[in-house]
């Protein structure tokens, strides 16, 4: 721990309603680049008395938003019990804590157990969402993950067999049978198993894959490959952590068009052109008749 204990309370700009004296904010820091913090996240960090961050996962640049005098705590080596002691102190002294997590706290952030801890202490808490790594990788690659008539769903998952068991029915092979876009987290160390399960589930070997290491960090690496070459691609680059896989036909699709901006599509702010509307209906009907 570094820094000094800060004054009792500072209300974050943009926060709504009266703010309690003691509070924990769970903040999504995004995938890496500090300027992918939301405006709300930056304001909360600037107002916090204690800023807790994980140096192993979060860029140190996010600490530039912390005010002078705030206590900065690196949680990389801290068990939950030590973090619990900080929360108990915040409650006793009326302090605001900014607990910074990588990515979006909604996904693999170990945040829920901390919320429950705060509830047990009677310590108010709130969450500021962050940019998830899967959307950052899609942005870096310039790809949309949902393509009309090809993929309209995105499955977020990870490979079974790691430190945390997967529940029954959540195997990669089972999800792969949907054939849609899949984002696979936390699985680079077992790339051979991942490739085998994707193939077992029905992805053709030439299905596009994006392998992304530390997306949006200065040393990011994003590589195109296929399901059939996934394992050799990972091994050749010696990737085993901080790596995300995007899988599915949408990653190489072109020539499709969304109905949203088609002249034959209408909504509350735009009328459809009659002939374009008829053409669009005819095309939809032909597609339904053709079937899968």
Coordinates of C-alpha atoms in Angstrom, one line a residue:
X1 CA 0.0 0.0 0.0
X2 CA 1.1 3.5 -0.8
X3 CA -0.1 7.0 -0.2
X4 CA -1.9 8.6 2.8
X5 CA -5.4 8.3 4.1
X6 CA -7.6 10.8 2.2
X7 CA -10.3 13.1 3.5
X8 CA -13.6 11.5 4.3
X9 CA -15.7 11.9 1.1
X10 CA -15.8 13.3 -2.4
X11 CA -18.8 13.0 -4.6
X12 CA -18.0 11.7 -8.1
X13 CA -19.0 14.1 -10.9
X14 CA -21.9 12.5 -12.9
X15 CA -23.1 10.3 -10.0
X16 CA -26.8 10.6 -9.4
X17 CA -28.7 11.1 -6.2
X18 CA -27.3 11.6 -2.7
X19 CA -24.1 9.7 -2.0
X20 CA -23.6 7.8 1.2
X21 CA -20.4 8.7 3.2
X22 CA -18.9 5.2 2.8
X23 CA -19.2 3.3 -0.5
X24 CA -17.5 0.8 -2.8
X25 CA -17.5 1.4 -6.5
X26 CA -16.7 -1.6 -8.7
X27 CA -15.2 -0.2 -11.9
X28 CA -14.6 -1.8 -15.2
X29 CA -11.2 -0.5 -16.5
X30 CA -11.7 -1.9 -20.0
X31 CA -9.4 -4.3 -21.9
X32 CA -6.2 -2.3 -21.4
X33 CA -5.9 1.2 -22.9
X34 CA -6.5 3.7 -20.1
X35 CA -8.5 6.0 -22.4
X36 CA -11.2 3.3 -22.7
X37 CA -12.4 4.1 -19.2
X38 CA -15.9 5.5 -19.2
X39 CA -16.3 9.1 -18.1
X40 CA -18.2 7.9 -15.0
X41 CA -15.3 5.5 -14.1
X42 CA -12.7 8.4 -14.4
X43 CA -14.9 10.6 -12.2
X44 CA -15.3 7.9 -9.5
X45 CA -11.6 7.2 -9.4
X46 CA -10.9 11.0 -9.1
X47 CA -13.2 11.2 -6.1
X48 CA -12.2 8.1 -4.2
X49 CA -10.3 8.0 -0.9
X50 CA -8.9 4.5 -1.6
X51 CA -8.2 3.2 -5.1
X52 CA -7.7 -0.6 -5.4
X53 CA -6.3 -1.9 -8.7
X54 CA -4.6 -5.1 -9.9
X55 CA -1.3 -4.3 -11.5
X56 CA -1.2 -7.7 -13.2
X57 CA -4.4 -6.9 -15.2
X58 CA -5.0 -3.1 -15.3
X59 CA -2.8 -0.4 -16.9
X60 CA -1.1 1.9 -14.4
X61 CA -2.2 4.8 -16.5
X62 CA -5.7 4.6 -15.0
X63 CA -4.2 5.8 -11.7
X64 CA -3.6 9.2 -13.4
X65 CA -7.2 9.9 -12.5
X66 CA -6.7 9.4 -8.8
X67 CA -6.4 12.6 -6.8
X68 CA -3.4 13.6 -4.8
X69 CA -3.6 12.0 -1.3
X70 CA -5.7 9.1 -2.3
X71 CA -4.4 5.7 -1.0
X72 CA -3.4 3.4 -3.8
X73 CA -3.5 -0.3 -3.1
X74 CA -2.2 -3.0 -5.5
X75 CA -4.5 -6.0 -5.1
X76 CA -2.4 -8.3 -7.3
X77 CA -1.0 -10.2 -4.3
X78 CA -3.9 -9.6 -1.9
X79 CA -6.4 -12.4 -0.9
X80 CA -10.1 -11.5 -0.5
X81 CA -9.5 -11.3 3.3
X82 CA -7.1 -8.3 3.0
X83 CA -9.5 -6.6 0.6
X84 CA -12.3 -7.2 3.2
X85 CA -10.2 -5.4 5.8
X86 CA -10.0 -2.3 3.5
X87 CA -13.8 -2.4 3.1
X88 CA -14.4 -2.7 6.8
X89 CA -12.1 0.3 7.3
X90 CA -13.9 2.3 4.7
X91 CA -17.2 1.7 6.5
X92 CA -15.8 2.6 9.8
X93 CA -14.1 5.8 8.6
X94 CA -16.7 6.9 6.0
X95 CA -14.4 6.4 3.0
X96 CA -15.2 5.9 -0.7
X97 CA -13.4 3.0 -2.4
X98 CA -12.8 2.7 -6.2
X99 CA -12.2 -1.0 -6.8
X100 CA -10.8 -1.3 -10.4
X101 CA -11.3 -4.5 -12.3
X102 CA -10.1 -5.3 -15.8
X103 CA -12.6 -5.5 -18.7
X104 CA -16.2 -5.4 -17.6
X105 CA -17.1 -6.5 -14.0
X106 CA -20.0 -8.5 -15.4
X107 CA -17.6 -11.1 -16.9
X108 CA -15.1 -13.2 -14.9
X109 CA -14.3 -10.4 -12.5
X110 CA -14.7 -12.1 -9.1
X111 CA -16.9 -9.2 -8.2
X112 CA -20.0 -11.0 -7.0
X113 CA -18.3 -12.4 -3.9
X114 CA -17.1 -8.8 -3.1
X115 CA -20.7 -7.5 -3.5
X116 CA -21.8 -10.1 -1.0
X117 CA -19.0 -9.2 1.3
X118 CA -20.1 -5.5 1.2
X119 CA -23.7 -6.6 1.9
X120 CA -22.6 -8.5 4.9
X121 CA -20.7 -5.5 6.2
X122 CA -23.7 -3.1 5.4
X123 CA -21.4 -1.2 3.0
X124 CA -23.2 0.4 0.0
X125 CA -21.8 -0.5 -3.4
X126 CA -22.4 0.3 -7.1
X127 CA -20.9 -0.9 -10.3
X128 CA -19.6 1.1 -13.3
X129 CA -19.5 -1.1 -16.4
X130 CA -16.5 -1.3 -18.6
X131 CA -15.6 -2.2 -22.2
X132 CA -15.2 -6.0 -22.5
X133 CA -12.2 -7.5 -24.3
X134 CA -14.3 -9.2 -26.9
X135 CA -15.8 -5.9 -28.1
X136 CA -12.3 -4.3 -28.1
X137 CA -10.9 -7.1 -30.2
X138 CA -13.8 -6.7 -32.7
X139 CA -13.0 -3.0 -32.9
X140 CA -9.3 -3.5 -33.4
X141 CA -10.0 -6.0 -36.2
X142 CA -12.7 -3.8 -37.7
X143 CA -15.3 -6.6 -37.6
X144 CA -18.9 -6.8 -36.6
X145 CA -19.8 -10.0 -34.7
X146 CA -23.4 -10.1 -35.8
X147 CA -24.0 -10.3 -39.6
X148 CA -27.4 -10.4 -41.2
X149 CA -28.5 -13.8 -42.4
X150 CA -25.3 -15.4 -41.0
X151 CA -24.8 -14.8 -37.3
X152 CA -27.2 -13.0 -35.0
X153 CA -25.9 -14.3 -31.6
X154 CA -22.6 -14.0 -29.7
X155 CA -21.6 -16.7 -27.2
X156 CA -19.2 -15.7 -24.4
X157 CA -17.6 -18.6 -22.7
X158 CA -14.3 -20.3 -21.8
X159 CA -12.8 -23.8 -22.0
X160 CA -13.6 -26.3 -19.3
X161 CA -10.9 -28.1 -17.3
X162 CA -9.3 -25.1 -15.7
X163 CA -9.1 -23.9 -12.2
X164 CA -12.9 -23.2 -12.1
X165 CA -15.0 -26.2 -13.3
X166 CA -17.6 -25.5 -16.0
X167 CA -21.2 -26.4 -15.1
X168 CA -22.7 -29.3 -17.0
X169 CA -24.0 -28.4 -20.4
X170 CA -21.6 -25.5 -21.0
X171 CA -18.9 -27.4 -23.0
X172 CA -17.3 -25.6 -25.9
X173 CA -18.3 -28.4 -28.3
X174 CA -22.0 -27.9 -27.3
X175 CA -21.9 -24.2 -27.9
X176 CA -20.0 -24.7 -31.2
X177 CA -23.0 -26.6 -32.6
X178 CA -24.8 -23.3 -32.9
X179 CA -22.3 -22.2 -35.6
X180 CA -22.6 -18.6 -34.6
X181 CA -20.0 -16.1 -33.3
X182 CA -18.1 -17.3 -30.2
X183 CA -15.8 -15.3 -27.9
X184 CA -13.6 -17.7 -25.9
X185 CA -11.8 -16.3 -22.8
X186 CA -9.1 -17.7 -20.5
X187 CA -8.2 -20.7 -22.7
X188 CA -4.9 -20.1 -24.5
X189 CA -2.9 -22.4 -22.3
X190 CA -4.9 -25.4 -23.7
X191 CA -5.2 -24.3 -27.3
X192 CA -5.1 -27.9 -28.6
X193 CA -8.1 -28.9 -26.5
X194 CA -9.9 -25.7 -27.6
X195 CA -9.3 -26.5 -31.3
X196 CA -10.5 -30.1 -30.8
X197 CA -13.7 -29.1 -29.1
X198 CA -14.5 -26.4 -31.7
X199 CA -14.1 -29.0 -34.5
X200 CA -16.1 -31.6 -32.5
X201 CA -18.9 -29.1 -32.2
X202 CA -19.1 -28.7 -35.9
X203 CA -17.1 -25.6 -36.9
X204 CA -15.5 -26.4 -40.3
X205 CA -11.7 -26.3 -40.2
X206 CA -11.6 -23.2 -42.4
X207 CA -13.9 -21.2 -40.0
X208 CA -12.2 -17.8 -39.3
X209 CA -10.6 -17.2 -35.9
X210 CA -9.1 -14.0 -34.4
X211 CA -6.4 -14.7 -31.8
X212 CA -5.9 -11.5 -29.7
X213 CA -3.2 -11.1 -27.1
X214 CA -3.5 -8.0 -24.8
X215 CA -5.8 -6.1 -27.1
X216 CA -5.4 -2.3 -26.8
X217 CA -2.2 -2.6 -24.8
X218 CA 1.0 -1.2 -26.3
X219 CA 2.2 -4.8 -27.1
X220 CA -1.1 -6.1 -28.5
X221 CA -1.0 -8.9 -31.0
X222 CA -4.0 -9.8 -33.2
X223 CA -3.6 -12.7 -35.6
X224 CA -6.0 -14.2 -38.2
X225 CA -6.1 -17.9 -38.4
X226 CA -8.7 -20.7 -38.7
X227 CA -10.1 -23.3 -36.4
X228 CA -7.9 -25.8 -38.1
X229 CA -4.7 -23.8 -37.5
X230 CA -5.7 -22.3 -34.1
X231 CA -3.4 -24.5 -31.9
X232 CA -0.3 -24.1 -34.1
X233 CA -0.9 -20.3 -34.3
X234 CA -1.0 -20.0 -30.5
X235 CA 2.0 -22.3 -29.9
X236 CA 4.1 -20.5 -32.5
X237 CA 3.7 -17.2 -30.7
X238 CA 4.0 -18.8 -27.2
X239 CA 0.7 -17.4 -26.0
X240 CA -0.7 -18.8 -22.8
X241 CA -2.5 -16.0 -21.0
X242 CA -4.1 -12.6 -21.7
X243 CA -5.5 -14.1 -25.0
X244 CA -9.0 -14.0 -26.4
X245 CA -10.4 -16.0 -29.3
X246 CA -13.2 -14.8 -31.6
X247 CA -14.5 -17.6 -33.7
X248 CA -17.2 -17.8 -36.4
X249 CA -18.1 -17.2 -40.0
X250 CA -19.1 -13.6 -39.3
X251 CA -15.4 -12.7 -39.0
X252 CA -14.9 -13.0 -42.8
X253 CA -18.4 -12.2 -44.1
X254 CA -19.0 -9.5 -46.7
X255 CA -21.7 -8.6 -49.1
X256 CA -24.6 -8.7 -46.6
X257 CA -26.8 -5.8 -45.7
X258 CA -28.8 -4.9 -42.6
X259 CA -32.4 -4.0 -43.0
X260 CA -32.0 -1.1 -40.7
X261 CA -30.7 1.3 -43.3
X262 CA -32.4 -0.3 -46.3
X263 CA -34.7 2.1 -48.2
X264 CA -37.4 -0.5 -47.9
X265 CA -37.3 -0.6 -44.1
X266 CA -39.4 1.9 -42.1
X267 CA -39.4 2.9 -38.5
X268 CA -40.6 5.8 -36.4
X269 CA -38.3 8.3 -38.0
X270 CA -38.4 7.2 -41.7
X271 CA -40.9 6.0 -44.2
X272 CA -40.1 3.1 -46.5
X273 CA -39.9 3.6 -50.3
X274 CA -42.7 1.5 -51.7
X275 CA -40.8 -0.4 -54.4
X276 CA -37.8 -1.0 -52.1
X277 CA -40.2 -2.3 -49.5
X278 CA -41.6 -4.8 -52.0
X279 CA -38.2 -5.9 -53.1
X280 CA -37.1 -6.4 -49.5
X281 CA -40.2 -8.6 -48.7
X282 CA -39.5 -10.6 -51.8
X283 CA -35.9 -11.2 -50.9
X284 CA -36.9 -12.2 -47.3
X285 CA -39.5 -14.7 -48.7
X286 CA -37.0 -16.2 -51.1
X287 CA -34.5 -16.7 -48.2
X288 CA -37.1 -18.4 -46.1
X289 CA -38.1 -20.8 -48.9
X290 CA -34.4 -21.6 -49.5
X291 CA -34.1 -22.7 -45.8
X292 CA -30.9 -23.4 -44.0

